[in-house]
Amino acid sequence: MGRWPTGCGNGGQCLADLLVRPGHSVRCRQRSAPRCRSQTPRHQSRPYLDSGRACLMAALRLLLGIDYGTKQIGVAVGQAITGQARELCTLKAQNGVPDWDKVQALINEWKPDAIVVGLPLNMDGTPSEMSARAEKFSRKLNGRFGVTVYTHDERLTTFEAKGERMARGGQKGSYRDNPVDAIAAALLLQGWLDEHPELLNV
């Protein structure tokens, strides 16, 4: 996997004006891994593809993490071989309406083996309105682009991301002007990778 690519989207440029909305599909059209049945509990890295643990171990190398929002969407990238995730960029959204061509450009550039979308569940672990939208978005990603999509509990990641921003030198201005969505995406993707240490041995 070597060094990290440097861009986000077309020609290495950040897709800062990406408009995304939430959007369950069937099998991945881009992968030839065997079909397996997943036994993963609800809300715990549940893939929108009937690929289970054996399929997961066989195929994953590079992943994108997404912190879904109706106005801004954080994107992170992670490598299974190192078990590390880092923030990539923050994409704009307007009430969840996507520019699917730009989503396609992002996927074309990074060619992820899977995408991990954060689920903003309620603090008691029950689904929220936003987690339902994030799940719908996950299904859209899988259905439109044929990429395996996993969901991951992202409770408190935004709070942790704000703490991370402060630790790096403080917050200047509002979080609207200086969003933490990409940091939150990196935290949720790192959490998913940490739950799958077996990937490091693939």
PDB file of N, CA and C in Angstrom, residues 66-124:
ATOM      1  N   ILE A  66     -16.778   7.613   6.841  1.00  0.00           N
ATOM      2  CA  ILE A  66     -17.658   8.752   6.598  1.00  0.00           C
ATOM      3  C   ILE A  66     -18.429   9.113   7.858  1.00  0.00           C
ATOM      4  N   ASP A  67     -18.292  10.370   8.256  1.00  0.00           N
ATOM      5  CA  ASP A  67     -19.097  10.935   9.330  1.00  0.00           C
ATOM      6  C   ASP A  67     -20.231  11.696   8.650  1.00  0.00           C
ATOM      7  N   TYR A  68     -21.406  11.062   8.569  1.00  0.00           N
ATOM      8  CA  TYR A  68     -22.515  11.606   7.792  1.00  0.00           C
ATOM      9  C   TYR A  68     -23.209  12.763   8.497  1.00  0.00           C
ATOM     10  N   GLY A  69     -23.543  13.777   7.722  1.00  0.00           N
ATOM     11  CA  GLY A  69     -24.315  14.904   8.225  1.00  0.00           C
ATOM     12  C   GLY A  69     -25.153  15.496   7.113  1.00  0.00           C
ATOM     13  N   THR A  70     -26.144  16.273   7.460  1.00  0.00           N
ATOM     14  CA  THR A  70     -27.005  16.859   6.439  1.00  0.00           C
ATOM     15  C   THR A  70     -26.388  18.099   5.802  1.00  0.00           C
ATOM     16  N   LYS A  71     -25.434  18.733   6.480  1.00  0.00           N
ATOM     17  CA  LYS A  71     -24.777  19.921   5.938  1.00  0.00           C
ATOM     18  C   LYS A  71     -23.315  19.688   5.598  1.00  0.00           C
ATOM     19  N   GLN A  72     -22.662  18.845   6.363  1.00  0.00           N
ATOM     20  CA  GLN A  72     -21.252  18.546   6.119  1.00  0.00           C
ATOM     21  C   GLN A  72     -21.001  17.072   6.365  1.00  0.00           C
ATOM     22  N   ILE A  73     -20.089  16.527   5.585  1.00  0.00           N
ATOM     23  CA  ILE A  73     -19.760  15.107   5.677  1.00  0.00           C
ATOM     24  C   ILE A  73     -18.252  14.977   5.805  1.00  0.00           C
ATOM     25  N   GLY A  74     -17.816  14.390   6.903  1.00  0.00           N
ATOM     26  CA  GLY A  74     -16.389  14.171   7.090  1.00  0.00           C
ATOM     27  C   GLY A  74     -15.946  12.884   6.423  1.00  0.00           C
ATOM     28  N   VAL A  75     -14.771  12.925   5.823  1.00  0.00           N
ATOM     29  CA  VAL A  75     -14.221  11.755   5.143  1.00  0.00           C
ATOM     30  C   VAL A  75     -12.829  11.467   5.688  1.00  0.00           C
ATOM     31  N   ALA A  76     -12.559  10.192   5.930  1.00  0.00           N
ATOM     32  CA  ALA A  76     -11.246   9.744   6.393  1.00  0.00           C
ATOM     33  C   ALA A  76     -10.821   8.543   5.567  1.00  0.00           C
ATOM     34  N   VAL A  77      -9.545   8.238   5.610  1.00  0.00           N
ATOM     35  CA  VAL A  77      -9.013   7.091   4.881  1.00  0.00           C
ATOM     36  C   VAL A  77      -8.196   6.248   5.845  1.00  0.00           C
ATOM     37  N   GLY A  78      -8.262   4.938   5.688  1.00  0.00           N
ATOM     38  CA  GLY A  78      -7.523   4.032   6.559  1.00  0.00           C
ATOM     39  C   GLY A  78      -6.977   2.851   5.790  1.00  0.00           C
ATOM     40  N   GLN A  79      -5.879   2.315   6.282  1.00  0.00           N
ATOM     41  CA  GLN A  79      -5.254   1.148   5.672  1.00  0.00           C
ATOM     42  C   GLN A  79      -5.316  -0.020   6.640  1.00  0.00           C
ATOM     43  N   ALA A  80      -5.837  -1.144   6.154  1.00  0.00           N
ATOM     44  CA  ALA A  80      -5.950  -2.319   7.006  1.00  0.00           C
ATOM     45  C   ALA A  80      -4.582  -2.853   7.400  1.00  0.00           C
ATOM     46  N   ILE A  81      -3.604  -2.740   6.509  1.00  0.00           N
ATOM     47  CA  ILE A  81      -2.290  -3.324   6.780  1.00  0.00           C
ATOM     48  C   ILE A  81      -1.587  -2.628   7.940  1.00  0.00           C
ATOM     49  N   THR A  82      -1.856  -1.333   8.129  1.00  0.00           N
ATOM     50  CA  THR A  82      -1.253  -0.597   9.241  1.00  0.00           C
ATOM     51  C   THR A  82      -2.212  -0.437  10.415  1.00  0.00           C
ATOM     52  N   GLY A  83      -3.511  -0.603  10.146  1.00  0.00           N
ATOM     53  CA  GLY A  83      -4.500  -0.400  11.192  1.00  0.00           C
ATOM     54  C   GLY A  83      -4.653   1.047  11.597  1.00  0.00           C
ATOM     55  N   GLN A  84      -4.285   1.974  10.706  1.00  0.00           N
ATOM     56  CA  GLN A  84      -4.321   3.394  11.023  1.00  0.00           C
ATOM     57  C   GLN A  84      -5.286   4.136  10.105  1.00  0.00           C
ATOM     58  N   ALA A  85      -5.970   5.123  10.667  1.00  0.00           N
ATOM     59  CA  ALA A  85      -6.867   5.982   9.895  1.00  0.00           C
ATOM     60  C   ALA A  85      -6.451   7.430  10.083  1.00  0.00           C
ATOM     61  N   ARG A  86      -6.702   8.241   9.071  1.00  0.00           N
ATOM     62  CA  ARG A  86      -6.422   9.673   9.175  1.00  0.00           C
ATOM     63  C   ARG A  86      -7.512  10.439   8.447  1.00  0.00           C
ATOM     64  N   GLU A  87      -7.699  11.685   8.871  1.00  0.00           N
ATOM     65  CA  GLU A  87      -8.706  12.522   8.239  1.00  0.00           C
ATOM     66  C   GLU A  87      -8.304  12.853   6.805  1.00  0.00           C
ATOM     67  N   LEU A  88      -9.293  13.020   5.957  1.00  0.00           N
ATOM     68  CA  LEU A  88      -9.036  13.309   4.554  1.00  0.00           C
ATOM     69  C   LEU A  88      -9.571  14.684   4.178  1.00  0.00           C
ATOM     70  N   CYS A  89     -10.865  14.885   4.246  1.00  0.00           N
ATOM     71  CA  CYS A  89     -11.442  16.181   3.916  1.00  0.00           C
ATOM     72  C   CYS A  89     -12.880  16.253   4.413  1.00  0.00           C
ATOM     73  N   THR A  90     -13.420  17.436   4.385  1.00  0.00           N
ATOM     74  CA  THR A  90     -14.815  17.663   4.744  1.00  0.00           C
ATOM     75  C   THR A  90     -15.580  18.076   3.498  1.00  0.00           C
ATOM     76  N   LEU A  91     -16.685  17.418   3.239  1.00  0.00           N
ATOM     77  CA  LEU A  91     -17.488  17.662   2.054  1.00  0.00           C
ATOM     78  C   LEU A  91     -18.779  18.374   2.430  1.00  0.00           C
ATOM     79  N   LYS A  92     -19.156  19.351   1.648  1.00  0.00           N
ATOM     80  CA  LYS A  92     -20.388  20.079   1.919  1.00  0.00           C
ATOM     81  C   LYS A  92     -21.610  19.263   1.513  1.00  0.00           C
ATOM     82  N   ALA A  93     -22.702  19.507   2.213  1.00  0.00           N
ATOM     83  CA  ALA A  93     -23.974  18.872   1.881  1.00  0.00           C
ATOM     84  C   ALA A  93     -25.089  19.875   2.117  1.00  0.00           C
ATOM     85  N   GLN A  94     -26.180  19.712   1.406  1.00  0.00           N
ATOM     86  CA  GLN A  94     -27.346  20.573   1.587  1.00  0.00           C
ATOM     87  C   GLN A  94     -28.570  19.692   1.805  1.00  0.00           C
ATOM     88  N   ASN A  95     -28.950  19.571   3.041  1.00  0.00           N
ATOM     89  CA  ASN A  95     -30.108  18.762   3.415  1.00  0.00           C
ATOM     90  C   ASN A  95     -30.011  17.343   2.872  1.00  0.00           C
ATOM     91  N   GLY A  96     -28.799  16.836   2.783  1.00  0.00           N
ATOM     92  CA  GLY A  96     -28.597  15.459   2.357  1.00  0.00           C
ATOM     93  C   GLY A  96     -28.755  15.213   0.876  1.00  0.00           C
ATOM     94  N   VAL A  97     -28.779  16.234   0.053  1.00  0.00           N
ATOM     95  CA  VAL A  97     -28.929  16.053  -1.393  1.00  0.00           C
ATOM     96  C   VAL A  97     -27.552  15.863  -2.020  1.00  0.00           C
ATOM     97  N   PRO A  98     -27.348  14.774  -2.761  1.00  0.00           N
ATOM     98  CA  PRO A  98     -26.001  14.478  -3.253  1.00  0.00           C
ATOM     99  C   PRO A  98     -25.718  14.987  -4.657  1.00  0.00           C
ATOM    100  N   ASP A  99     -24.460  15.193  -4.930  1.00  0.00           N
ATOM    101  CA  ASP A  99     -23.967  15.266  -6.300  1.00  0.00           C
ATOM    102  C   ASP A  99     -23.285  13.925  -6.517  1.00  0.00           C
ATOM    103  N   TRP A 100     -24.016  12.971  -7.059  1.00  0.00           N
ATOM    104  CA  TRP A 100     -23.511  11.606  -7.141  1.00  0.00           C
ATOM    105  C   TRP A 100     -22.311  11.481  -8.068  1.00  0.00           C
ATOM    106  N   ASP A 101     -22.171  12.388  -9.040  1.00  0.00           N
ATOM    107  CA  ASP A 101     -20.993  12.346  -9.904  1.00  0.00           C
ATOM    108  C   ASP A 101     -19.724  12.589  -9.091  1.00  0.00           C
ATOM    109  N   LYS A 102     -19.820  13.485  -8.114  1.00  0.00           N
ATOM    110  CA  LYS A 102     -18.648  13.771  -7.286  1.00  0.00           C
ATOM    111  C   LYS A 102     -18.394  12.661  -6.275  1.00  0.00           C
ATOM    112  N   VAL A 103     -19.456  12.021  -5.826  1.00  0.00           N
ATOM    113  CA  VAL A 103     -19.265  10.839  -4.985  1.00  0.00           C
ATOM    114  C   VAL A 103     -18.537   9.766  -5.793  1.00  0.00           C
ATOM    115  N   GLN A 104     -18.955   9.592  -7.039  1.00  0.00           N
ATOM    116  CA  GLN A 104     -18.304   8.628  -7.922  1.00  0.00           C
ATOM    117  C   GLN A 104     -16.835   8.977  -8.122  1.00  0.00           C
ATOM    118  N   ALA A 105     -16.532  10.278  -8.290  1.00  0.00           N
ATOM    119  CA  ALA A 105     -15.147  10.706  -8.475  1.00  0.00           C
ATOM    120  C   ALA A 105     -14.295  10.380  -7.254  1.00  0.00           C
ATOM    121  N   LEU A 106     -14.869  10.567  -6.080  1.00  0.00           N
ATOM    122  CA  LEU A 106     -14.155  10.246  -4.840  1.00  0.00           C
ATOM    123  C   LEU A 106     -13.840   8.761  -4.770  1.00  0.00           C
ATOM    124  N   ILE A 107     -14.826   7.933  -5.086  1.00  0.00           N
ATOM    125  CA  ILE A 107     -14.634   6.484  -5.056  1.00  0.00           C
ATOM    126  C   ILE A 107     -13.661   6.045  -6.139  1.00  0.00           C
ATOM    127  N   ASN A 108     -13.745   6.664  -7.317  1.00  0.00           N
ATOM    128  CA  ASN A 108     -12.825   6.315  -8.404  1.00  0.00           C
ATOM    129  C   ASN A 108     -11.378   6.612  -8.036  1.00  0.00           C
ATOM    130  N   GLU A 109     -11.154   7.735  -7.357  1.00  0.00           N
ATOM    131  CA  GLU A 109      -9.785   8.107  -7.015  1.00  0.00           C
ATOM    132  C   GLU A 109      -9.189   7.203  -5.943  1.00  0.00           C
ATOM    133  N   TRP A 110      -9.966   6.911  -4.907  1.00  0.00           N
ATOM    134  CA  TRP A 110      -9.419   6.148  -3.786  1.00  0.00           C
ATOM    135  C   TRP A 110      -9.603   4.646  -3.922  1.00  0.00           C
ATOM    136  N   LYS A 111     -10.605   4.227  -4.723  1.00  0.00           N
ATOM    137  CA  LYS A 111     -10.858   2.801  -4.948  1.00  0.00           C
ATOM    138  C   LYS A 111     -10.907   2.011  -3.635  1.00  0.00           C
ATOM    139  N   PRO A 112     -11.761   2.405  -2.703  1.00  0.00           N
ATOM    140  CA  PRO A 112     -11.813   1.705  -1.418  1.00  0.00           C
ATOM    141  C   PRO A 112     -12.373   0.300  -1.559  1.00  0.00           C
ATOM    142  N   ASP A 113     -11.854  -0.611  -0.749  1.00  0.00           N
ATOM    143  CA  ASP A 113     -12.401  -1.961  -0.685  1.00  0.00           C
ATOM    144  C   ASP A 113     -13.689  -1.985   0.125  1.00  0.00           C
ATOM    145  N   ALA A 114     -13.865  -1.004   0.985  1.00  0.00           N
ATOM    146  CA  ALA A 114     -15.093  -0.876   1.773  1.00  0.00           C
ATOM    147  C   ALA A 114     -15.170   0.539   2.310  1.00  0.00           C
ATOM    148  N   ILE A 115     -16.370   0.928   2.692  1.00  0.00           N
ATOM    149  CA  ILE A 115     -16.607   2.223   3.320  1.00  0.00           C
ATOM    150  C   ILE A 115     -17.272   1.976   4.666  1.00  0.00           C
ATOM    151  N   VAL A 116     -16.835   2.697   5.683  1.00  0.00           N
ATOM    152  CA  VAL A 116     -17.421   2.598   7.016  1.00  0.00           C
ATOM    153  C   VAL A 116     -18.160   3.902   7.304  1.00  0.00           C
ATOM    154  N   VAL A 117     -19.461   3.799   7.512  1.00  0.00           N
ATOM    155  CA  VAL A 117     -20.297   4.967   7.782  1.00  0.00           C
ATOM    156  C   VAL A 117     -20.691   4.973   9.250  1.00  0.00           C
ATOM    157  N   GLY A 118     -20.506   6.094   9.903  1.00  0.00           N
ATOM    158  CA  GLY A 118     -20.846   6.199  11.312  1.00  0.00           C
ATOM    159  C   GLY A 118     -22.338   6.277  11.548  1.00  0.00           C
ATOM    160  N   LEU A 119     -22.806   5.595  12.592  1.00  0.00           N
ATOM    161  CA  LEU A 119     -24.213   5.647  12.994  1.00  0.00           C
ATOM    162  C   LEU A 119     -24.342   6.490  14.262  1.00  0.00           C
ATOM    163  N   PRO A 120     -24.947   7.661  14.183  1.00  0.00           N
ATOM    164  CA  PRO A 120     -25.134   8.497  15.375  1.00  0.00           C
ATOM    165  C   PRO A 120     -26.332   8.028  16.193  1.00  0.00           C
ATOM    166  N   LEU A 121     -26.145   6.933  16.906  1.00  0.00           N
ATOM    167  CA  LEU A 121     -27.219   6.372  17.733  1.00  0.00           C
ATOM    168  C   LEU A 121     -27.484   7.256  18.943  1.00  0.00           C
ATOM    169  N   ASN A 122     -28.645   7.058  19.561  1.00  0.00           N
ATOM    170  CA  ASN A 122     -28.901   7.705  20.840  1.00  0.00           C
ATOM    171  C   ASN A 122     -27.940   7.148  21.881  1.00  0.00           C
ATOM    172  N   MET A 123     -27.786   7.878  22.984  1.00  0.00           N
ATOM    173  CA  MET A 123     -26.830   7.454  23.993  1.00  0.00           C
ATOM    174  C   MET A 123     -27.192   6.118  24.627  1.00  0.00           C
ATOM    175  N   ASP A 124     -28.467   5.722  24.576  1.00  0.00           N
ATOM    176  CA  ASP A 124     -28.864   4.419  25.116  1.00  0.00           C
ATOM    177  C   ASP A 124     -28.730   3.311  24.079  1.00  0.00           C
TER     178      ASP A 124
END
